[in-house]
Amino acid sequence: MADDNAPPDSKLTRTKEKWAREGRFLTGKITRPEDQRLPPGQHLTKDWPVLDLGVTPPVSRERWRLDVYGAVETPVFWTFVEFAAQKQSRFTSDIHCVTTWSRYDNEWEGLATRDLLAACQPREDARFVVLHSYDGYTTNLALEDFAAEDALLAHSWSGEPLTEEHGGPVRLVVPHLYFWKSAKWLQAIEFLTEDAPGFWEVRGYHNRGDPWAEQRYSGD
Ligand SMILES: Nc1nc2c(c(=O)[nH]1)N[C@H]1C(S)=C(S)[C@@H](COP(=O)(O)O)O[C@H]1N2
Ligand SMILES: [Mo]
């Protein structure tokens, strides 16, 4: 029998309340200063360069799938239609590429990573995520970086579907870290209890990649 007093999505609400109590993702680790929009060593560009491994995997919205698995209570397997039916967020943020270009005011639309976390419910011992992409690319993030309040799984940019060259149908966007952490052509999100460095992280890039601390390479 339905309880008329229960909030409509009580499992989700309980999870979010618990996180709020624990301050689970609010560890103060985001170092982006209010008064310094352009990180050190960066220059502004108005165009949007394309950078990747040189392979653009052909993934239509019809064929695209997202798998979310590993250290989670509720693994998620979505088609694009199912993904697009989730709560939508719009965030405007800056891009900072390790190759020293930055681009301001990018308008993204998609699923906030915090809403994805509410859906898949990371286990208590989950600490890291690895993003897997359709071109074989991988990149790793600490859970609190993945859960940044302006991070999202984006399907649109400037009100238009994300183009193939920029990672469509869906890419990750984590604005407070260098852009190599923002995996294009997202295929899967794996939750882990131990860190597992990705494609560039095992090739000399910094494990975290904070632009304001100039964490470009592993010795920085
Ligand atoms: N799947 C995938 N994602 C990727 C890459 C890649 O090669 N494959 N390159 C990364 C790097 S190094 C950068 S700088 C940005 C570039 O994104 P853009 O081409 O949209 O500017 O994508 C990141 N995400
Ligand atoms: Mo890059």
PDB file of C-alpha atoms and ligand atoms in Angstrom:
ATOM      1  CA  MET A   1       0.000   0.000   0.000  1.00  0.00           C
ATOM      2  CA  ALA A   2       1.319   3.426  -0.915  1.00  0.00           C
ATOM      3  CA  ASP A   3       2.358   5.740   1.890  1.00  0.00           C
ATOM      4  CA  ASP A   4       0.867   9.133   1.060  1.00  0.00           C
ATOM      5  CA  ASN A   5       3.382  10.953   3.218  1.00  0.00           C
ATOM      6  CA  ALA A   6       6.490   9.467   1.599  1.00  0.00           C
ATOM      7  CA  PRO A   7       8.404  11.667  -0.839  1.00  0.00           C
ATOM      8  CA  PRO A   8       8.092  10.337  -4.399  1.00  0.00           C
ATOM      9  CA  ASP A   9      11.698   9.154  -4.760  1.00  0.00           C
ATOM     10  CA  SER A  10      12.595   8.277  -1.208  1.00  0.00           C
ATOM     11  CA  LYS A  11      15.611   6.069  -1.985  1.00  0.00           C
ATOM     12  CA  LEU A  12      17.206   8.901  -3.938  1.00  0.00           C
ATOM     13  CA  THR A  13      16.328  11.452  -1.292  1.00  0.00           C
ATOM     14  CA  ARG A  14      17.752   9.289   1.487  1.00  0.00           C
ATOM     15  CA  THR A  15      20.989   8.850  -0.439  1.00  0.00           C
ATOM     16  CA  LYS A  16      21.366  12.586  -1.026  1.00  0.00           C
ATOM     17  CA  GLU A  17      20.546  13.383   2.595  1.00  0.00           C
ATOM     18  CA  LYS A  18      23.158  10.909   3.734  1.00  0.00           C
ATOM     19  CA  TRP A  19      25.780  12.451   1.445  1.00  0.00           C
ATOM     20  CA  ALA A  20      24.895  15.910   2.676  1.00  0.00           C
ATOM     21  CA  ARG A  21      25.304  14.782   6.304  1.00  0.00           C
ATOM     22  CA  GLU A  22      28.651  13.197   5.577  1.00  0.00           C
ATOM     23  CA  GLY A  23      29.744  16.029   3.310  1.00  0.00           C
ATOM     24  CA  ARG A  24      30.726  13.100   1.192  1.00  0.00           C
ATOM     25  CA  PHE A  25      31.786  14.884  -1.984  1.00  0.00           C
ATOM     26  CA  LEU A  26      32.505  18.243  -0.418  1.00  0.00           C
ATOM     27  CA  THR A  27      36.059  17.608   0.616  1.00  0.00           C
ATOM     28  CA  GLY A  28      37.289  21.096  -0.289  1.00  0.00           C
ATOM     29  CA  LYS A  29      39.642  19.570  -2.824  1.00  0.00           C
ATOM     30  CA  ILE A  30      38.558  21.787  -5.706  1.00  0.00           C
ATOM     31  CA  THR A  31      41.258  24.444  -5.767  1.00  0.00           C
ATOM     32  CA  ARG A  32      39.786  26.787  -8.394  1.00  0.00           C
ATOM     33  CA  PRO A  33      40.275  30.320  -6.977  1.00  0.00           C
ATOM     34  CA  GLU A  34      37.506  32.906  -7.387  1.00  0.00           C
ATOM     35  CA  ASP A  35      39.829  35.720  -8.468  1.00  0.00           C
ATOM     36  CA  GLN A  36      41.937  33.946 -11.080  1.00  0.00           C
ATOM     37  CA  ARG A  37      39.856  32.746 -13.992  1.00  0.00           C
ATOM     38  CA  LEU A  38      42.732  31.926 -16.357  1.00  0.00           C
ATOM     39  CA  PRO A  39      45.062  29.327 -14.803  1.00  0.00           C
ATOM     40  CA  PRO A  40      48.836  29.903 -14.928  1.00  0.00           C
ATOM     41  CA  GLY A  41      50.535  29.189 -18.248  1.00  0.00           C
ATOM     42  CA  GLN A  42      47.246  29.184 -20.218  1.00  0.00           C
ATOM     43  CA  HIS A  43      46.164  31.453 -23.102  1.00  0.00           C
ATOM     44  CA  LEU A  44      42.634  32.117 -24.311  1.00  0.00           C
ATOM     45  CA  THR A  45      41.268  30.838 -27.599  1.00  0.00           C
ATOM     46  CA  LYS A  46      37.880  31.561 -29.160  1.00  0.00           C
ATOM     47  CA  ASP A  47      37.776  28.521 -31.422  1.00  0.00           C
ATOM     48  CA  TRP A  48      37.564  25.003 -30.064  1.00  0.00           C
ATOM     49  CA  PRO A  49      40.511  22.779 -31.050  1.00  0.00           C
ATOM     50  CA  VAL A  50      39.980  19.034 -31.556  1.00  0.00           C
ATOM     51  CA  LEU A  51      42.387  16.780 -29.664  1.00  0.00           C
ATOM     52  CA  ASP A  52      42.262  13.008 -29.408  1.00  0.00           C
ATOM     53  CA  LEU A  53      44.140   9.852 -30.354  1.00  0.00           C
ATOM     54  CA  GLY A  54      43.289  10.412 -34.025  1.00  0.00           C
ATOM     55  CA  VAL A  55      40.451   7.913 -34.213  1.00  0.00           C
ATOM     56  CA  THR A  56      36.835   9.098 -34.212  1.00  0.00           C
ATOM     57  CA  PRO A  57      34.737   6.049 -33.323  1.00  0.00           C
ATOM     58  CA  PRO A  58      31.450   6.130 -35.236  1.00  0.00           C
ATOM     59  CA  VAL A  59      28.819   5.847 -32.515  1.00  0.00           C
ATOM     60  CA  SER A  60      25.323   7.007 -33.381  1.00  0.00           C
ATOM     61  CA  ARG A  61      22.795   7.879 -30.677  1.00  0.00           C
ATOM     62  CA  GLU A  62      20.922   4.712 -31.720  1.00  0.00           C
ATOM     63  CA  ARG A  63      23.910   2.455 -31.070  1.00  0.00           C
ATOM     64  CA  TRP A  64      25.303   4.303 -28.053  1.00  0.00           C
ATOM     65  CA  ARG A  65      25.125   2.564 -24.651  1.00  0.00           C
ATOM     66  CA  LEU A  66      26.360   3.636 -21.236  1.00  0.00           C
ATOM     67  CA  ASP A  67      27.439   0.996 -18.710  1.00  0.00           C
ATOM     68  CA  VAL A  68      27.991   1.980 -15.082  1.00  0.00           C
ATOM     69  CA  TYR A  69      29.417  -0.819 -12.957  1.00  0.00           C
ATOM     70  CA  GLY A  70      31.965  -1.859 -10.334  1.00  0.00           C
ATOM     71  CA  ALA A  71      31.709  -0.700  -6.722  1.00  0.00           C
ATOM     72  CA  VAL A  72      28.080   0.443  -6.969  1.00  0.00           C
ATOM     73  CA  GLU A  73      24.853  -0.792  -5.377  1.00  0.00           C
ATOM     74  CA  THR A  74      22.850  -0.353  -8.592  1.00  0.00           C
ATOM     75  CA  PRO A  75      24.670  -0.912 -11.889  1.00  0.00           C
ATOM     76  CA  VAL A  76      23.203   1.171 -14.705  1.00  0.00           C
ATOM     77  CA  PHE A  77      22.901   0.202 -18.374  1.00  0.00           C
ATOM     78  CA  TRP A  78      21.267   2.883 -20.495  1.00  0.00           C
ATOM     79  CA  THR A  79      20.426   3.422 -24.121  1.00  0.00           C
ATOM     80  CA  PHE A  80      20.594   7.030 -25.298  1.00  0.00           C
ATOM     81  CA  VAL A  81      16.821   7.362 -24.905  1.00  0.00           C
ATOM     82  CA  GLU A  82      17.028   6.129 -21.302  1.00  0.00           C
ATOM     83  CA  PHE A  83      20.003   8.396 -20.590  1.00  0.00           C
ATOM     84  CA  ALA A  84      18.204  11.421 -22.046  1.00  0.00           C
ATOM     85  CA  ALA A  85      15.150  10.671 -19.884  1.00  0.00           C
ATOM     86  CA  GLN A  86      17.200  11.333 -16.704  1.00  0.00           C
ATOM     87  CA  LYS A  87      17.166  14.712 -14.975  1.00  0.00           C
ATOM     88  CA  GLN A  88      18.789  17.348 -17.202  1.00  0.00           C
ATOM     89  CA  SER A  89      21.248  20.029 -16.057  1.00  0.00           C
ATOM     90  CA  ARG A  90      22.770  23.016 -17.867  1.00  0.00           C
ATOM     91  CA  PHE A  91      26.169  24.260 -16.731  1.00  0.00           C
ATOM     92  CA  THR A  92      28.378  26.955 -18.240  1.00  0.00           C
ATOM     93  CA  SER A  93      32.081  26.402 -17.662  1.00  0.00           C
ATOM     94  CA  ASP A  94      35.606  27.013 -18.944  1.00  0.00           C
ATOM     95  CA  ILE A  95      37.856  24.497 -20.704  1.00  0.00           C
ATOM     96  CA  HIS A  96      41.553  24.294 -19.794  1.00  0.00           C
ATOM     97  CA  CYS A  97      43.663  22.007 -21.987  1.00  0.00           C
ATOM     98  CA  VAL A  98      47.092  20.860 -20.844  1.00  0.00           C
ATOM     99  CA  THR A  99      48.454  22.014 -24.237  1.00  0.00           C
ATOM    100  CA  THR A 100      47.882  25.586 -22.825  1.00  0.00           C
ATOM    101  CA  TRP A 101      44.665  26.712 -24.541  1.00  0.00           C
ATOM    102  CA  SER A 102      41.621  27.693 -22.526  1.00  0.00           C
ATOM    103  CA  ARG A 103      38.122  28.452 -23.797  1.00  0.00           C
ATOM    104  CA  TYR A 104      35.599  30.356 -21.680  1.00  0.00           C
ATOM    105  CA  ASP A 105      31.828  30.020 -21.304  1.00  0.00           C
ATOM    106  CA  ASN A 106      30.984  26.640 -22.787  1.00  0.00           C
ATOM    107  CA  GLU A 107      27.308  25.817 -22.381  1.00  0.00           C
ATOM    108  CA  TRP A 108      26.832  22.149 -21.628  1.00  0.00           C
ATOM    109  CA  GLU A 109      23.656  20.144 -21.182  1.00  0.00           C
ATOM    110  CA  GLY A 110      23.299  16.609 -19.876  1.00  0.00           C
ATOM    111  CA  LEU A 111      23.219  14.527 -16.718  1.00  0.00           C
ATOM    112  CA  ALA A 112      25.042  15.972 -13.704  1.00  0.00           C
ATOM    113  CA  THR A 113      27.490  13.430 -12.286  1.00  0.00           C
ATOM    114  CA  ARG A 114      25.833  13.926  -8.879  1.00  0.00           C
ATOM    115  CA  ASP A 115      22.547  12.750 -10.360  1.00  0.00           C
ATOM    116  CA  LEU A 116      24.302   9.756 -11.903  1.00  0.00           C
ATOM    117  CA  LEU A 117      25.748   8.956  -8.462  1.00  0.00           C
ATOM    118  CA  ALA A 118      22.272   9.114  -6.957  1.00  0.00           C
ATOM    119  CA  ALA A 119      21.126   6.575  -9.564  1.00  0.00           C
ATOM    120  CA  CYS A 120      24.007   4.084  -9.275  1.00  0.00           C
ATOM    121  CA  GLN A 121      24.726   4.519  -5.540  1.00  0.00           C
ATOM    122  CA  PRO A 122      28.486   4.046  -5.107  1.00  0.00           C
ATOM    123  CA  ARG A 123      29.340   1.626  -2.329  1.00  0.00           C
ATOM    124  CA  GLU A 124      30.879   2.969   0.864  1.00  0.00           C
ATOM    125  CA  ASP A 125      34.324   1.772  -0.232  1.00  0.00           C
ATOM    126  CA  ALA A 126      34.185   3.314  -3.732  1.00  0.00           C
ATOM    127  CA  ARG A 127      36.930   5.955  -4.070  1.00  0.00           C
ATOM    128  CA  PHE A 128      37.796   6.248  -7.783  1.00  0.00           C
ATOM    129  CA  VAL A 129      36.223   6.087 -11.207  1.00  0.00           C
ATOM    130  CA  VAL A 130      37.708   5.091 -14.546  1.00  0.00           C
ATOM    131  CA  LEU A 131      36.041   6.384 -17.704  1.00  0.00           C
ATOM    132  CA  HIS A 132      36.128   4.028 -20.699  1.00  0.00           C
ATOM    133  CA  SER A 133      35.577   5.403 -24.198  1.00  0.00           C
ATOM    134  CA  TYR A 134      34.609   3.950 -27.569  1.00  0.00           C
ATOM    135  CA  ASP A 135      38.076   4.723 -29.005  1.00  0.00           C
ATOM    136  CA  GLY A 136      39.795   2.678 -26.276  1.00  0.00           C
ATOM    137  CA  TYR A 137      40.768   5.791 -24.283  1.00  0.00           C
ATOM    138  CA  THR A 138      40.604   5.665 -20.490  1.00  0.00           C
ATOM    139  CA  THR A 139      41.087   8.252 -17.758  1.00  0.00           C
ATOM    140  CA  ASN A 140      40.821   8.067 -13.967  1.00  0.00           C
ATOM    141  CA  LEU A 141      39.351  10.436 -11.402  1.00  0.00           C
ATOM    142  CA  ALA A 142      38.993  10.522  -7.637  1.00  0.00           C
ATOM    143  CA  LEU A 143      35.307  10.160  -6.774  1.00  0.00           C
ATOM    144  CA  GLU A 144      35.148  13.676  -5.291  1.00  0.00           C
ATOM    145  CA  ASP A 145      36.531  15.174  -8.523  1.00  0.00           C
ATOM    146  CA  PHE A 146      34.038  13.196 -10.619  1.00  0.00           C
ATOM    147  CA  ALA A 147      31.294  14.441  -8.278  1.00  0.00           C
ATOM    148  CA  ALA A 148      32.153  18.160  -8.642  1.00  0.00           C
ATOM    149  CA  GLU A 149      28.987  20.235  -8.686  1.00  0.00           C
ATOM    150  CA  ASP A 150      29.544  21.442 -12.280  1.00  0.00           C
ATOM    151  CA  ALA A 151      30.643  18.086 -13.726  1.00  0.00           C
ATOM    152  CA  LEU A 152      28.297  16.369 -16.161  1.00  0.00           C
ATOM    153  CA  LEU A 153      27.808  13.747 -18.847  1.00  0.00           C
ATOM    154  CA  ALA A 154      27.155  16.146 -21.704  1.00  0.00           C
ATOM    155  CA  HIS A 155      25.140  15.419 -24.861  1.00  0.00           C
ATOM    156  CA  SER A 156      24.861  19.046 -26.017  1.00  0.00           C
ATOM    157  CA  TRP A 157      27.062  22.114 -26.374  1.00  0.00           C
ATOM    158  CA  SER A 158      25.695  25.598 -27.128  1.00  0.00           C
ATOM    159  CA  GLY A 159      22.220  24.120 -27.451  1.00  0.00           C
ATOM    160  CA  GLU A 160      23.210  21.679 -30.229  1.00  0.00           C
ATOM    161  CA  PRO A 161      23.980  17.950 -30.066  1.00  0.00           C
ATOM    162  CA  LEU A 162      27.655  17.423 -29.295  1.00  0.00           C
ATOM    163  CA  THR A 163      29.468  16.857 -32.596  1.00  0.00           C
ATOM    164  CA  GLU A 164      31.229  13.582 -33.316  1.00  0.00           C
ATOM    165  CA  GLU A 165      34.682  15.245 -33.302  1.00  0.00           C
ATOM    166  CA  HIS A 166      34.076  16.663 -29.802  1.00  0.00           C
ATOM    167  CA  GLY A 167      32.946  13.351 -28.344  1.00  0.00           C
ATOM    168  CA  GLY A 168      29.283  12.900 -29.240  1.00  0.00           C
ATOM    169  CA  PRO A 169      26.889  11.320 -28.483  1.00  0.00           C
ATOM    170  CA  VAL A 170      28.071  11.818 -24.867  1.00  0.00           C
ATOM    171  CA  ARG A 171      31.281  13.006 -23.218  1.00  0.00           C
ATOM    172  CA  LEU A 172      32.274  13.727 -19.655  1.00  0.00           C
ATOM    173  CA  VAL A 173      32.976  17.349 -18.665  1.00  0.00           C
ATOM    174  CA  VAL A 174      34.950  18.003 -15.456  1.00  0.00           C
ATOM    175  CA  PRO A 175      35.678  21.742 -15.676  1.00  0.00           C
ATOM    176  CA  HIS A 176      38.038  22.119 -12.711  1.00  0.00           C
ATOM    177  CA  LEU A 177      40.616  19.673 -14.140  1.00  0.00           C
ATOM    178  CA  TYR A 178      42.626  19.694 -17.382  1.00  0.00           C
ATOM    179  CA  PHE A 179      40.500  18.612 -20.318  1.00  0.00           C
ATOM    180  CA  TRP A 180      42.164  15.233 -20.867  1.00  0.00           C
ATOM    181  CA  LYS A 181      40.087  14.069 -17.864  1.00  0.00           C
ATOM    182  CA  SER A 182      36.920  14.886 -19.836  1.00  0.00           C
ATOM    183  CA  ALA A 183      36.535  11.639 -21.766  1.00  0.00           C
ATOM    184  CA  LYS A 184      34.932  11.891 -25.218  1.00  0.00           C
ATOM    185  CA  TRP A 185      32.699   9.106 -26.673  1.00  0.00           C
ATOM    186  CA  LEU A 186      31.894   7.851 -23.213  1.00  0.00           C
ATOM    187  CA  GLN A 187      31.098   4.139 -23.081  1.00  0.00           C
ATOM    188  CA  ALA A 188      31.423   3.055 -19.456  1.00  0.00           C
ATOM    189  CA  ILE A 189      32.052   4.345 -15.961  1.00  0.00           C
ATOM    190  CA  GLU A 190      33.767   1.915 -13.623  1.00  0.00           C
ATOM    191  CA  PHE A 191      33.773   2.533  -9.861  1.00  0.00           C
ATOM    192  CA  LEU A 192      36.835   1.275  -7.999  1.00  0.00           C
ATOM    193  CA  THR A 193      38.168   1.000  -4.466  1.00  0.00           C
ATOM    194  CA  GLU A 194      41.778   1.469  -5.676  1.00  0.00           C
ATOM    195  CA  ASP A 195      43.061   4.005  -8.201  1.00  0.00           C
ATOM    196  CA  ALA A 196      43.827   2.810 -11.740  1.00  0.00           C
ATOM    197  CA  PRO A 197      45.683   5.399 -13.885  1.00  0.00           C
ATOM    198  CA  GLY A 198      44.325   5.849 -17.438  1.00  0.00           C
ATOM    199  CA  PHE A 199      45.803   6.304 -20.913  1.00  0.00           C
ATOM    200  CA  TRP A 200      47.671   9.592 -20.355  1.00  0.00           C
ATOM    201  CA  GLU A 201      48.195   9.057 -16.642  1.00  0.00           C
ATOM    202  CA  VAL A 202      50.433   6.036 -17.343  1.00  0.00           C
ATOM    203  CA  ARG A 203      52.231   8.073 -20.045  1.00  0.00           C
ATOM    204  CA  GLY A 204      53.565  10.814 -17.820  1.00  0.00           C
ATOM    205  CA  TYR A 205      50.558  13.071 -17.296  1.00  0.00           C
ATOM    206  CA  HIS A 206      49.697  14.099 -13.750  1.00  0.00           C
ATOM    207  CA  ASN A 207      47.337  11.764 -11.931  1.00  0.00           C
ATOM    208  CA  ARG A 208      44.962  14.597 -10.912  1.00  0.00           C
ATOM    209  CA  GLY A 209      45.546  17.475 -13.366  1.00  0.00           C
ATOM    210  CA  ASP A 210      44.560  20.614 -11.447  1.00  0.00           C
ATOM    211  CA  PRO A 211      45.149  23.594 -13.822  1.00  0.00           C
ATOM    212  CA  TRP A 212      45.566  26.150 -11.002  1.00  0.00           C
ATOM    213  CA  ALA A 213      48.342  24.063  -9.472  1.00  0.00           C
ATOM    214  CA  GLU A 214      49.767  23.432 -12.988  1.00  0.00           C
ATOM    215  CA  GLN A 215      49.585  19.689 -12.462  1.00  0.00           C
ATOM    216  CA  ARG A 216      50.480  18.940 -16.089  1.00  0.00           C
ATOM    217  CA  TYR A 217      52.963  16.089 -15.809  1.00  0.00           C
ATOM    218  CA  SER A 218      53.622  13.507 -13.140  1.00  0.00           C
ATOM    219  CA  GLY A 219      56.609  15.365 -11.706  1.00  0.00           C
ATOM    220  CA  ASP A 220      54.702  18.699 -11.312  1.00  0.00           C
TER     221      ASP A 220
HETATM  222  N1  LIG B   1      37.798   9.226 -25.754  1.00  0.00           N
HETATM  223  C1  LIG B   1      38.734  10.182 -25.732  1.00  0.00           C
HETATM  224  N2  LIG B   1      38.528  11.236 -24.914  1.00  0.00           N
HETATM  225  C2  LIG B   1      39.445  12.241 -24.869  1.00  0.00           C
HETATM  226  C3  LIG B   1      40.633  12.164 -25.623  1.00  0.00           C
HETATM  227  C4  LIG B   1      40.811  11.022 -26.455  1.00  0.00           C
HETATM  228  O1  LIG B   1      41.822  10.871 -27.175  1.00  0.00           O
HETATM  229  N3  LIG B   1      39.837  10.052 -26.480  1.00  0.00           N
HETATM  230  N4  LIG B   1      41.554  13.171 -25.529  1.00  0.00           N
HETATM  231  C5  LIG B   1      41.497  14.021 -24.350  1.00  0.00           C
HETATM  232  C6  LIG B   1      42.296  15.213 -24.505  1.00  0.00           C
HETATM  233  S1  LIG B   1      43.982  15.035 -24.340  1.00  0.00           S
HETATM  234  C7  LIG B   1      41.731  16.453 -24.671  1.00  0.00           C
HETATM  235  S2  LIG B   1      42.658  17.853 -24.644  1.00  0.00           S
HETATM  236  C8  LIG B   1      40.263  16.606 -24.893  1.00  0.00           C
HETATM  237  C9  LIG B   1      40.001  17.342 -26.177  1.00  0.00           C
HETATM  238  O2  LIG B   1      38.611  17.502 -26.376  1.00  0.00           O
HETATM  239  P1  LIG B   1      38.142  18.304 -27.663  1.00  0.00           P
HETATM  240  O3  LIG B   1      38.665  17.580 -28.874  1.00  0.00           O
HETATM  241  O4  LIG B   1      36.645  18.319 -27.610  1.00  0.00           O
HETATM  242  O5  LIG B   1      38.714  19.689 -27.565  1.00  0.00           O
HETATM  243  O6  LIG B   1      39.603  15.363 -24.947  1.00  0.00           O
HETATM  244  C10 LIG B   1      40.062  14.418 -23.999  1.00  0.00           C
HETATM  245  N5  LIG B   1      39.193  13.287 -24.048  1.00  0.00           N
HETATM  246 MO    MO B   2      44.887  17.171 -24.222  1.00  0.00          MO
END
